[in-house]
GROMACS .gro file of C-alpha atoms in nm:
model
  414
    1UNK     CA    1   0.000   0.000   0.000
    2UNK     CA    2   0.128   0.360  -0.061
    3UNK     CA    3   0.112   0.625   0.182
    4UNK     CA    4  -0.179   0.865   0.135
    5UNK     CA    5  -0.064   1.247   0.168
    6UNK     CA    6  -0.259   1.297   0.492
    7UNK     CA    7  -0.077   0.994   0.594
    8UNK     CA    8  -0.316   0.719   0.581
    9UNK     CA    9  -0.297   0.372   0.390
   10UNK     CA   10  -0.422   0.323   0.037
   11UNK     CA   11  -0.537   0.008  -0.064
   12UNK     CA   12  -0.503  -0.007  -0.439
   13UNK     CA   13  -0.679  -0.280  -0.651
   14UNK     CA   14  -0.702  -0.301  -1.045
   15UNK     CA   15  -0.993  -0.468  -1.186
   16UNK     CA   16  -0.907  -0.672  -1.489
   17UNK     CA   17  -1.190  -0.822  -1.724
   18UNK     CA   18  -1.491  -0.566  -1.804
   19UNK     CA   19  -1.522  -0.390  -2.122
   20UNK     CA   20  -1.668  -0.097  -1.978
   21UNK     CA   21  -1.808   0.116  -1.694
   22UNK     CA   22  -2.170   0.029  -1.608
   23UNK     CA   23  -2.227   0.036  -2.024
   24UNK     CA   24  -2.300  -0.352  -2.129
   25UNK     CA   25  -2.293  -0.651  -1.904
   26UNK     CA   26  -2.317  -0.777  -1.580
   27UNK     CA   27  -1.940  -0.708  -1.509
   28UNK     CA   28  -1.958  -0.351  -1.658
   29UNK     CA   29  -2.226  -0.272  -1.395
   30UNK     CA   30  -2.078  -0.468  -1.108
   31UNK     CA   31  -1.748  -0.233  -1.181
   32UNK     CA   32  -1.948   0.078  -1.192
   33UNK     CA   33  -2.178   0.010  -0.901
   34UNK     CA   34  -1.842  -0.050  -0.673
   35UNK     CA   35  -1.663   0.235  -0.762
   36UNK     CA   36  -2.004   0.408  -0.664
   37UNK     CA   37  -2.016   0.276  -0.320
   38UNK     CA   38  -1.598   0.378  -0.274
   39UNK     CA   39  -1.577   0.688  -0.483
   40UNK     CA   40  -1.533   0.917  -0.135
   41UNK     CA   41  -1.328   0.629   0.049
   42UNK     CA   42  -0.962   0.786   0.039
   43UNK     CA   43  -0.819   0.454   0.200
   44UNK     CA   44  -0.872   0.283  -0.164
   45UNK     CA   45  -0.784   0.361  -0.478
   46UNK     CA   46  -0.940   0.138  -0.808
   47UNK     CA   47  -0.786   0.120  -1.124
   48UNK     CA   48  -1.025   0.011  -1.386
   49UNK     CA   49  -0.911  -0.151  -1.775
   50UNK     CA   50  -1.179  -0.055  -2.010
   51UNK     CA   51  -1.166  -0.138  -2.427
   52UNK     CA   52  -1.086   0.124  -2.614
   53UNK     CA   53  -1.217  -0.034  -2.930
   54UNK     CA   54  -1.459  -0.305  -3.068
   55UNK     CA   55  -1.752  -0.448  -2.915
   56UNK     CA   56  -1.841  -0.340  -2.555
   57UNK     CA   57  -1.598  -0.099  -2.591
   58UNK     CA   58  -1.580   0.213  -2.355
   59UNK     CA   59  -1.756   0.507  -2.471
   60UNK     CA   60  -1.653   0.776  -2.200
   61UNK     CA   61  -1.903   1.030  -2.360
   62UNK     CA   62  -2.179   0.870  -2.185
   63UNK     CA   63  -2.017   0.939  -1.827
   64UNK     CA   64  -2.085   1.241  -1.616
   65UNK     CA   65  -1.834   1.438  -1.397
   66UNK     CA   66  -1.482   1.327  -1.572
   67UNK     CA   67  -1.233   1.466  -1.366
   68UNK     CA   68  -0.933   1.419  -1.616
   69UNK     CA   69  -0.873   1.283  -1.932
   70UNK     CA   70  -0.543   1.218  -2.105
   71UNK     CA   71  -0.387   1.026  -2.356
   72UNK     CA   72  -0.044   0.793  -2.313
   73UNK     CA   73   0.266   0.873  -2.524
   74UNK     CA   74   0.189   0.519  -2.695
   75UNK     CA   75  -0.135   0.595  -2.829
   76UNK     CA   76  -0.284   0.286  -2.742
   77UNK     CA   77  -0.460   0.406  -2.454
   78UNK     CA   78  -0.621   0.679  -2.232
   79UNK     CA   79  -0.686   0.768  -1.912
   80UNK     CA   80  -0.930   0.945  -1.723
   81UNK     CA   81  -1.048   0.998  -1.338
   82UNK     CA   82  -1.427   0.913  -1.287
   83UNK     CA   83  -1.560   0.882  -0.921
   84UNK     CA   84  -1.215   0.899  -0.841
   85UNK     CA   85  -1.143   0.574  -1.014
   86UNK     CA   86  -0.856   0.578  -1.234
   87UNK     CA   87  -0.968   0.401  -1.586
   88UNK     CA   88  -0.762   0.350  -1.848
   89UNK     CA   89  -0.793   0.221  -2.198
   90UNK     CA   90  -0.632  -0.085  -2.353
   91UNK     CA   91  -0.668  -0.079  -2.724
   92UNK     CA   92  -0.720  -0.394  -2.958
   93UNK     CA   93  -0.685  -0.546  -3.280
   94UNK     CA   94  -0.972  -0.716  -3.440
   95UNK     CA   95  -0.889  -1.072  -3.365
   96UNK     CA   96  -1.219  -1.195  -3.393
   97UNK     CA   97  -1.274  -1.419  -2.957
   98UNK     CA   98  -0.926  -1.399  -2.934
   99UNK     CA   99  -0.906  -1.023  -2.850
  100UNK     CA  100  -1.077  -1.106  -2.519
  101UNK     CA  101  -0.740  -1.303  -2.419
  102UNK     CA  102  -0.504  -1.013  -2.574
  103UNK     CA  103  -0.746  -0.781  -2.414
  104UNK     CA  104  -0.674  -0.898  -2.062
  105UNK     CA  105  -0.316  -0.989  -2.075
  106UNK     CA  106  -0.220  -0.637  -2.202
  107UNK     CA  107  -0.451  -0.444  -1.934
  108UNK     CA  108  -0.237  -0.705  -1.678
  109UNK     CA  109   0.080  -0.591  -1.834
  110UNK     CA  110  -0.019  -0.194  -1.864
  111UNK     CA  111  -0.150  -0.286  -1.460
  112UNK     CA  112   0.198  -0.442  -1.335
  113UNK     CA  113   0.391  -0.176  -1.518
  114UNK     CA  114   0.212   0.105  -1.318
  115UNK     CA  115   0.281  -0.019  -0.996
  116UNK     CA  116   0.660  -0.048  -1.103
  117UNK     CA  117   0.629   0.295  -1.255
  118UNK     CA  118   0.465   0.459  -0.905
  119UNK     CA  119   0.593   0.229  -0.656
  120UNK     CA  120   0.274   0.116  -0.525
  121UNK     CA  121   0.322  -0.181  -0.235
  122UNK     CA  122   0.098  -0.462  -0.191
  123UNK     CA  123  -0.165  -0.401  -0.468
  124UNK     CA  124  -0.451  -0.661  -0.536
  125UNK     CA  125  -0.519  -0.772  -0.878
  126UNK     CA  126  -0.917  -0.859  -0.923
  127UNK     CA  127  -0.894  -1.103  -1.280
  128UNK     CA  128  -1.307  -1.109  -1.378
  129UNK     CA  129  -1.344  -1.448  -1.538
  130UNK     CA  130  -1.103  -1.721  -1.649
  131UNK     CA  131  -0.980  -1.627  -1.996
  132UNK     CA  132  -0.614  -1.609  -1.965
  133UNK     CA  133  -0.513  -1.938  -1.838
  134UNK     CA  134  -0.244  -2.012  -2.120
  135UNK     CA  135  -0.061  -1.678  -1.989
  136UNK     CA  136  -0.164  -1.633  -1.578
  137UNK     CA  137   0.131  -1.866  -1.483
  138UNK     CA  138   0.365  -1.587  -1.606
  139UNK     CA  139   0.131  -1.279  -1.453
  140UNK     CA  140   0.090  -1.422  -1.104
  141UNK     CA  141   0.461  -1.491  -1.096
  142UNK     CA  142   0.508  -1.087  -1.173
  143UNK     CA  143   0.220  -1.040  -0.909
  144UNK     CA  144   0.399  -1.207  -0.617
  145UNK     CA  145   0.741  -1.029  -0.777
  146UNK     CA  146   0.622  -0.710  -0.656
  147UNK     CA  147   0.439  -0.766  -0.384
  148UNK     CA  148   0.039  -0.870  -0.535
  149UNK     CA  149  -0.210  -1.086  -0.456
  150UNK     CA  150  -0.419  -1.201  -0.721
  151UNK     CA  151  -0.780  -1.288  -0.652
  152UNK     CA  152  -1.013  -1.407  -0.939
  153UNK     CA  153  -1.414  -1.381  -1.006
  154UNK     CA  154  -1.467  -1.705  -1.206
  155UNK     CA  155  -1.806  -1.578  -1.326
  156UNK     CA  156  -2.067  -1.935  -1.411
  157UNK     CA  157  -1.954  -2.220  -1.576
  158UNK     CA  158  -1.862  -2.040  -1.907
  159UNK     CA  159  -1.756  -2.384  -2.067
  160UNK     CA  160  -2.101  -2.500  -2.029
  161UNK     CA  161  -2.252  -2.251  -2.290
  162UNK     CA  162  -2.422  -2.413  -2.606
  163UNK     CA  163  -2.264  -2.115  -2.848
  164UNK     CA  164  -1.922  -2.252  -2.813
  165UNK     CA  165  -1.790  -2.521  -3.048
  166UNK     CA  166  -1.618  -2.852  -2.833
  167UNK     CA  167  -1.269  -2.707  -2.856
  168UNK     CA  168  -1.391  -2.361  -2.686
  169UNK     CA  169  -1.517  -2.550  -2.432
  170UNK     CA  170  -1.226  -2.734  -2.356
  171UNK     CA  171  -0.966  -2.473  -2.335
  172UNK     CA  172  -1.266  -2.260  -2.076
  173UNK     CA  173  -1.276  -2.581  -1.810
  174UNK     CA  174  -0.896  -2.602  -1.879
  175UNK     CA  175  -0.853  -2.230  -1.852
  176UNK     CA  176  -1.041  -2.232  -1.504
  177UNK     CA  177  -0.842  -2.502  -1.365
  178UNK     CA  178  -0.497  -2.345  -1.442
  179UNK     CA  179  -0.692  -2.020  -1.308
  180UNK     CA  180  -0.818  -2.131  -0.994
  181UNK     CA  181  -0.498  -2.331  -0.948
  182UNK     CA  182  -0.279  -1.994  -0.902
  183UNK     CA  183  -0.514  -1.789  -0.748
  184UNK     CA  184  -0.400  -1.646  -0.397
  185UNK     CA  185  -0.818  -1.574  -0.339
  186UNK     CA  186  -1.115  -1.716  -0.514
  187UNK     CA  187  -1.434  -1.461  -0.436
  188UNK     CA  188  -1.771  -1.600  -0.590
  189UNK     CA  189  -2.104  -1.449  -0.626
  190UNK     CA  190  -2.224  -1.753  -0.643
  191UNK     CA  191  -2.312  -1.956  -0.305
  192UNK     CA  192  -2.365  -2.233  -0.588
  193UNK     CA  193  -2.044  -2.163  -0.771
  194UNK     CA  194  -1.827  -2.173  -0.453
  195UNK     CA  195  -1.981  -2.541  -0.319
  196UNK     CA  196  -1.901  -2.650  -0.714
  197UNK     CA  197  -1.515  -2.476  -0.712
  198UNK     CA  198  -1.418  -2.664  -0.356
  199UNK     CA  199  -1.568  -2.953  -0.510
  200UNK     CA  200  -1.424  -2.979  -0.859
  201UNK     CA  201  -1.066  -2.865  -0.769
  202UNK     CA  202  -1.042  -2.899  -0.356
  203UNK     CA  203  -1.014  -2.496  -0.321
  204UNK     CA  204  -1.143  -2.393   0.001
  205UNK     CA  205  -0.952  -2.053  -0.011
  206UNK     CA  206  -1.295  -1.919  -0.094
  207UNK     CA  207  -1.530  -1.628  -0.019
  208UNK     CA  208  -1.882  -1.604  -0.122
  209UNK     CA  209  -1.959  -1.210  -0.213
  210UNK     CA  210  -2.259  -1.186  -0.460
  211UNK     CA  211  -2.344  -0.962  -0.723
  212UNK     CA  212  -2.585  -0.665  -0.626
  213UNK     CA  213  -2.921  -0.472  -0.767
  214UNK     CA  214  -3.088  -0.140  -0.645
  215UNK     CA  215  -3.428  -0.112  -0.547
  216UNK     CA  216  -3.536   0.245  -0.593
  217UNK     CA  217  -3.797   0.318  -0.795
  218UNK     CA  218  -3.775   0.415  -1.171
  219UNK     CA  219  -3.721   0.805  -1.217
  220UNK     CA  220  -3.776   0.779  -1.612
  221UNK     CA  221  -4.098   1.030  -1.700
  222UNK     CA  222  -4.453   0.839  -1.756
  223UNK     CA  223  -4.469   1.015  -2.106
  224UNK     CA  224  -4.136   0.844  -2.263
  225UNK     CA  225  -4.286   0.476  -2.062
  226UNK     CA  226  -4.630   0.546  -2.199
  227UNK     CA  227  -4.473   0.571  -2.579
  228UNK     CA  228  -4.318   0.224  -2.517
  229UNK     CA  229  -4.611   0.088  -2.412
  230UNK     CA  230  -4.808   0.224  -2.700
  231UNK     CA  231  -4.539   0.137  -2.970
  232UNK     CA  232  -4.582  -0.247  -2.891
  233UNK     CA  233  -4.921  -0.189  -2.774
  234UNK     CA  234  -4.878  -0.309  -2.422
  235UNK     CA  235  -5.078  -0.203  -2.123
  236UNK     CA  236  -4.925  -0.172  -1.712
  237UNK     CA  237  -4.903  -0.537  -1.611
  238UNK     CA  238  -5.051  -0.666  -1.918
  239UNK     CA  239  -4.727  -0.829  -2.007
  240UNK     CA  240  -4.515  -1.152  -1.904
  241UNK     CA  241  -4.136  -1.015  -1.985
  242UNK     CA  242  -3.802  -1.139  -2.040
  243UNK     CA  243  -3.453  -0.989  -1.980
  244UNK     CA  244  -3.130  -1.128  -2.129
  245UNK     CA  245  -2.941  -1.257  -2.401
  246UNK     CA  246  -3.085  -1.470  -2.663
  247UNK     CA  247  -2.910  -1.816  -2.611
  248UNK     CA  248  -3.019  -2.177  -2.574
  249UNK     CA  249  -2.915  -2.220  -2.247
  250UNK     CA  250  -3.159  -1.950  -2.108
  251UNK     CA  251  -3.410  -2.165  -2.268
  252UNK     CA  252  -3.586  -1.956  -2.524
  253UNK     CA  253  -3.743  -2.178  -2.638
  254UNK     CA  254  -3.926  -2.338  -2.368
  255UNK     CA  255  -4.025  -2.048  -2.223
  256UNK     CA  256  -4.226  -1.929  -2.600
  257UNK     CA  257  -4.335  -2.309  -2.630
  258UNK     CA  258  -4.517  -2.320  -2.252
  259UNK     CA  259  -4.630  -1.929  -2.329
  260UNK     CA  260  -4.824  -2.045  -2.641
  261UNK     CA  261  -4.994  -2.355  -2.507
  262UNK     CA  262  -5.133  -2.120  -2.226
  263UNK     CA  263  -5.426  -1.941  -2.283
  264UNK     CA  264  -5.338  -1.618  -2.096
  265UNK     CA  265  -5.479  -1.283  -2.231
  266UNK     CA  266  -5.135  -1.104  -2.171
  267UNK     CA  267  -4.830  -1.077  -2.390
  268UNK     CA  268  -4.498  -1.206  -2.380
  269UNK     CA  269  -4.213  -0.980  -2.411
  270UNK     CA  270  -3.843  -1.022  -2.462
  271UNK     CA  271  -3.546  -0.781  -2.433
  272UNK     CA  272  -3.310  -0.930  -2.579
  273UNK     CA  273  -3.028  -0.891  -2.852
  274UNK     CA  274  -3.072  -1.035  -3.227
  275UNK     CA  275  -2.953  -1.379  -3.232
  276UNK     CA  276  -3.063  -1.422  -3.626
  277UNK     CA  277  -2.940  -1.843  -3.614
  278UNK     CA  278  -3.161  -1.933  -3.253
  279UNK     CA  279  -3.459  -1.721  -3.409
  280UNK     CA  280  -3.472  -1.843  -3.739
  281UNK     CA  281  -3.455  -2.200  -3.545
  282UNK     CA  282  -3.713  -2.131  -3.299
  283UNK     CA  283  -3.941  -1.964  -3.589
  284UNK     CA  284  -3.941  -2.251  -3.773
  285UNK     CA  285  -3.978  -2.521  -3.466
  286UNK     CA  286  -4.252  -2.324  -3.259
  287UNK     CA  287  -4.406  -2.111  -3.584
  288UNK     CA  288  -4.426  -1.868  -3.287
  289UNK     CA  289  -4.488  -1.600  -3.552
  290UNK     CA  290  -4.862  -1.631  -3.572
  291UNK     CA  291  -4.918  -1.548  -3.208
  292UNK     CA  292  -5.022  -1.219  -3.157
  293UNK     CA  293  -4.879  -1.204  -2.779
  294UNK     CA  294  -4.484  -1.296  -2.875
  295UNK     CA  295  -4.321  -0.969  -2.890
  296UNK     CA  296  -3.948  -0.934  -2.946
  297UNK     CA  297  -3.848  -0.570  -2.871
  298UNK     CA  298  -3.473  -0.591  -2.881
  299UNK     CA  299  -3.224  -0.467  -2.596
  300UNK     CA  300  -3.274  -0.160  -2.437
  301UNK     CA  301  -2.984   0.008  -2.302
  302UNK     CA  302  -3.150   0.309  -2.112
  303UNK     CA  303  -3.160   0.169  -1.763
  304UNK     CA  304  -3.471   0.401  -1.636
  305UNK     CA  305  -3.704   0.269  -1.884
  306UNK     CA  306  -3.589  -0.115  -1.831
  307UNK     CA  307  -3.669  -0.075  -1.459
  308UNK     CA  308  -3.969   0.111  -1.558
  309UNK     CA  309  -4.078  -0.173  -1.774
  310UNK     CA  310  -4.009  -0.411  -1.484
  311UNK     CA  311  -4.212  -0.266  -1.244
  312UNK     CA  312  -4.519  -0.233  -1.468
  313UNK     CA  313  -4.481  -0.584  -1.577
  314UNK     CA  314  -4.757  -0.864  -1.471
  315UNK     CA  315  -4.469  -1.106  -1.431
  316UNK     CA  316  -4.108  -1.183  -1.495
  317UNK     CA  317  -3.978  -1.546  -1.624
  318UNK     CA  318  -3.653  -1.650  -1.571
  319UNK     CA  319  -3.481  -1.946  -1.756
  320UNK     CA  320  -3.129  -1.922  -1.652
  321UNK     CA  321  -2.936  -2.224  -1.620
  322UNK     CA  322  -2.595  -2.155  -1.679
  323UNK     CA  323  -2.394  -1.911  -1.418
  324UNK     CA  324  -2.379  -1.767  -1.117
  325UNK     CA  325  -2.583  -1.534  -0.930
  326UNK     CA  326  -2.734  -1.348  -1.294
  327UNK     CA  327  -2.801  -0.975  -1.250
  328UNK     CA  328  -3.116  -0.994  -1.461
  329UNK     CA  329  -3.249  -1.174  -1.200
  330UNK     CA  330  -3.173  -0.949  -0.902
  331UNK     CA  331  -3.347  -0.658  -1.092
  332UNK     CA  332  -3.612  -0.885  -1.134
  333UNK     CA  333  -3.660  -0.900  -0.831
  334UNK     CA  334  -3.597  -0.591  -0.710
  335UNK     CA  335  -3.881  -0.450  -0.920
  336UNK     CA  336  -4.144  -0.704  -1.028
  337UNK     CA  337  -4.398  -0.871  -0.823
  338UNK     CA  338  -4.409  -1.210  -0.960
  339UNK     CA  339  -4.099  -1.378  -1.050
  340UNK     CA  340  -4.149  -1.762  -1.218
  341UNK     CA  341  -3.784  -1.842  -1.217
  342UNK     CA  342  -3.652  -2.228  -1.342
  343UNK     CA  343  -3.590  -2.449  -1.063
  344UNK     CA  344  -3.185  -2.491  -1.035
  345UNK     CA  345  -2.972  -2.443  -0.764
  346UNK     CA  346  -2.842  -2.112  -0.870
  347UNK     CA  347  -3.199  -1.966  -0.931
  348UNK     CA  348  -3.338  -2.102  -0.577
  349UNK     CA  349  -3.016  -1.957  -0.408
  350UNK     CA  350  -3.142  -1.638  -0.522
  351UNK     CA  351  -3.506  -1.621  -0.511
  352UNK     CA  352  -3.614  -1.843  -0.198
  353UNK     CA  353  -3.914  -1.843  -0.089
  354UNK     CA  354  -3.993  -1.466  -0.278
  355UNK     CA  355  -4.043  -1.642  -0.611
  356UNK     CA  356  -4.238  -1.911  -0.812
  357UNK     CA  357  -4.042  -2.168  -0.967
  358UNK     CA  358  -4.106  -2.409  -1.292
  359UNK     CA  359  -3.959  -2.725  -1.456
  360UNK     CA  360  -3.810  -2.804  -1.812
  361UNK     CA  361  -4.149  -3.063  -1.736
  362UNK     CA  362  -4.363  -3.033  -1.995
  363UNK     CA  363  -4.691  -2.805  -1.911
  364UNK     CA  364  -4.508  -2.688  -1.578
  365UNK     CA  365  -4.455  -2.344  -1.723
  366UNK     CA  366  -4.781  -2.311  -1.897
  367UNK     CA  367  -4.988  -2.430  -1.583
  368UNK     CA  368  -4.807  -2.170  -1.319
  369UNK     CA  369  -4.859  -1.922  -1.568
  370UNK     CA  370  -5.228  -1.994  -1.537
  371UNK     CA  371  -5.239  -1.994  -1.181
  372UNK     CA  372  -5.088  -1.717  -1.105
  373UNK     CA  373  -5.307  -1.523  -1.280
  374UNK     CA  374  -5.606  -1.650  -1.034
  375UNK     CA  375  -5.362  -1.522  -0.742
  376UNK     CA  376  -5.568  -1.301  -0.541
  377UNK     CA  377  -5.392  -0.933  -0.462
  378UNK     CA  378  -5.288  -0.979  -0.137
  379UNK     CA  379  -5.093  -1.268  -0.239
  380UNK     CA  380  -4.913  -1.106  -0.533
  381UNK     CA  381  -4.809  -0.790  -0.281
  382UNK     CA  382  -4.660  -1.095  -0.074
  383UNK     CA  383  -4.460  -1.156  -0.333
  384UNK     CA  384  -4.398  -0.847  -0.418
  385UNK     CA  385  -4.258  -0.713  -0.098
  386UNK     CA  386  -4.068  -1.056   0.008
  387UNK     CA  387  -3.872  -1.010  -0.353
  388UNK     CA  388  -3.748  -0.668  -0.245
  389UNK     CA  389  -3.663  -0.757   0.063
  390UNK     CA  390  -3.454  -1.034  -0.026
  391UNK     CA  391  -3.274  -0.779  -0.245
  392UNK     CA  392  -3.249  -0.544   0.046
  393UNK     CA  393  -3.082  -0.777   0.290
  394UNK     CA  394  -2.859  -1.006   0.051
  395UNK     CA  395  -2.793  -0.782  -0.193
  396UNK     CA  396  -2.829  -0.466  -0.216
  397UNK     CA  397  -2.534  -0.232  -0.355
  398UNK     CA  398  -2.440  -0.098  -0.046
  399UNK     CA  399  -2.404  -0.444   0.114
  400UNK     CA  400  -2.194  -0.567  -0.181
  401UNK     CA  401  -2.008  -0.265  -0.110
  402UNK     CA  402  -1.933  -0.300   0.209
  403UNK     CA  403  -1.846  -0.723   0.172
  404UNK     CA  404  -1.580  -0.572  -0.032
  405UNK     CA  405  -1.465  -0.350   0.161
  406UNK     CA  406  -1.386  -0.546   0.420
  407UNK     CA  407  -1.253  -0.827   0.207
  408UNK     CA  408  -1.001  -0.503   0.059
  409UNK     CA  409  -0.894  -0.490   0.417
  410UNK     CA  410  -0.860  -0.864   0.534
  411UNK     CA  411  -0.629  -0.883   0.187
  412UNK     CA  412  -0.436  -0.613   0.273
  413UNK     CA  413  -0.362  -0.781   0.622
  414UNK     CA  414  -0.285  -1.118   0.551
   0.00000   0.00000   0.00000
């Protein structure tokens, strides 16, 4: 740690892995959301690797309150302060999934050359998924050379995903091994995740700190909501919805299938990005075309109106099987009354007894979406209000905040 000029300690910890600041994924908001909950801590100071270019990349016009922004003699990257987080850019080259790998590895390098460069003691390196195994024997060898510890966020079981071909998914589970292997810290925000890494590979240097939502209300203006509404013609909680990406393993499919066989009133809409190959599929298996209530409305990047559209939803459905604690969910919950989530491990971790839960079973979906419409309103606000609190206790931003916090501190002491 350096000394801070009124004399106190500074704990400083680069972040390695998201493509942004609070702009695209789950990562991108977990990043933002922390430096949110430190920015007025002076006894730690983050240092944030963004992309500079290509997808996800880090579009700093869409930040308020820059402090500074300047640009490195190399040209390959910039640097800015924003809620006194220091971010800095790590160009790439269009490498097609490879740049994810160079991506990391050079935002390591630029990372373990600025603590040579400023003679900062004892950093912590915070590696956000298990890309770089072929390389992190090397970087956690420089880590410990000067003084690091390097702690890793494994994310779900990436290697599991149906979009990546058999060798993909070999080098991911062999990439996590090596990963986990060197790791001086393994923090999961997965209760379901941790039991599975102590079990796989016999790691019990583990610490359970899970991902967070907010629960305020929307602030977006009824006017902009209303023109949503009207452009898919939607009413308030006239619609069943869907957040994430478009994927088999979130199981599309049976979700639309168990939706059509229903016979509820109320549409079905999903948020999600254009996956032309899994639509075209599902278009032709399900012929989900000819029903009126199917509405895909793409992905909607303005964060007020999402939440709005949460809140004013009948119900949420959740078909996650693949990952960790999955921050469409925690919204979910955070705003929506009635939450019919899939029943596996890492969806019951999260949802308890605040949720509904359905099987892959045929007719399971399609019958709980029936009953729940014949829930009476005092049982929905039950819902409602257990949902929220979960959020509130378990995971709310300021207790993620704080989990880190003190795991900052028990780092910097041991």
């Amino acid at each position: 740690m350096d000394q801070h000029s009124k004399g106190q300690l500074i704990q400083h910890v680069f972040i390695i892995g998201a493509k942004s600041i609070g702009q695209y994924g789950g990562y991108e908001t977990f990043v933002d959301k922390l430096i949110e909950q430190h920015q007025f801590d002076t006894g730690i100071q983050y240092h944030v690797a963004c992309k500079a270019n290509g997808v996800g990349s880090m579009d700093e016009s869409m930040l308020q309150n820059l402090k500074t922004i300047k640009k490195n003699k190399d040209g390959y990257s910039s640097e800015f302060i924003y809620r006194n987080a220091h971010i800095f850019k790590i160009s790439c080259p269009n490498i097609g999934p490879a740049v994810a790998i160079y991506y990391d590895c050079k935002a390591l390098e630029y990372s373990i050359r600025y603590c040579k460069m400023n003679n900062v003691v004892s950093p912590i390196f915070y590696i956000l998924t298990c890309r770089i195994g072929l390389f992190v024997k090397k970087y956690a060898q420089q880590i410990k050379s000067i003084g690091g510890k390097y702690l890793l966020n494994p994310d779900g079981h990436e290697w599991m995903r149906a979009k990546w071909s058999m060798p993909i998914k070999k080098y991911w589970k062999w990439s996590e091994k090596k990963m986990i292997g060197l790791a001086d810290l393994i923090v999961c925000d997965s209760e379901n995740i941790e039991k599975y890494i102590n079990r796989e590979y016999g790691r019990f240097n583990t610490k359970y700190i899970a991902y967070g939502a907010d629960v305020s209300a929307s602030t977006i203006d009824d006017i902009k909501f209303d023109e949503w509404l009207n452009k898919y013609l939607l009413k308030k909680y006239g619609y069943y919805l869907v957040v994430g990406r478009f994927v088999p393993e979130n199981n599309y499919e049976i979700i639309m299938k168990e939706f059509m066989k229903s016979h509820t009133s109320k549409c079905l809409v999903l948020v999600t990005n254009d996956n032309g190959k899994l639509a075209k599929e599902l278009a032709k298996k399900l012929n989900w075309k000819i029903d009126e209530r199917i509405k895909f409305v793409g992905t909607i990047y303005d964060q007020k109106l999402i939440k709005k559209i949460r809140e004013n939803a009948f119900a949420y459905l959740h078909g996650h099987e693949v990952g960790g604690t999955n921050p469409s969910l925690l919204e979910a919950l955070a705003s929506t009354k009635i939450n019919l989530l899939l029943k596996v491990g890492f969806n019951e971790e999260v949802g308890q007894d605040a949720a509904l839960y359905w099987s892959k079973e045929e007719g399971s979906l399609a019958s709980l979406i029936e009953s729940v419409e014949c829930m009476d309103k005092f049982d929905v606000e039950r819902l409602g209000l257990a949902a929220k609190q979960r959020i509130i206790d378990k995971y709310s931003w300021e207790f993620i905040g704080n989990e880190y916090k003190k795991l900052w501190k028990y780092i910097s002491h041991h």
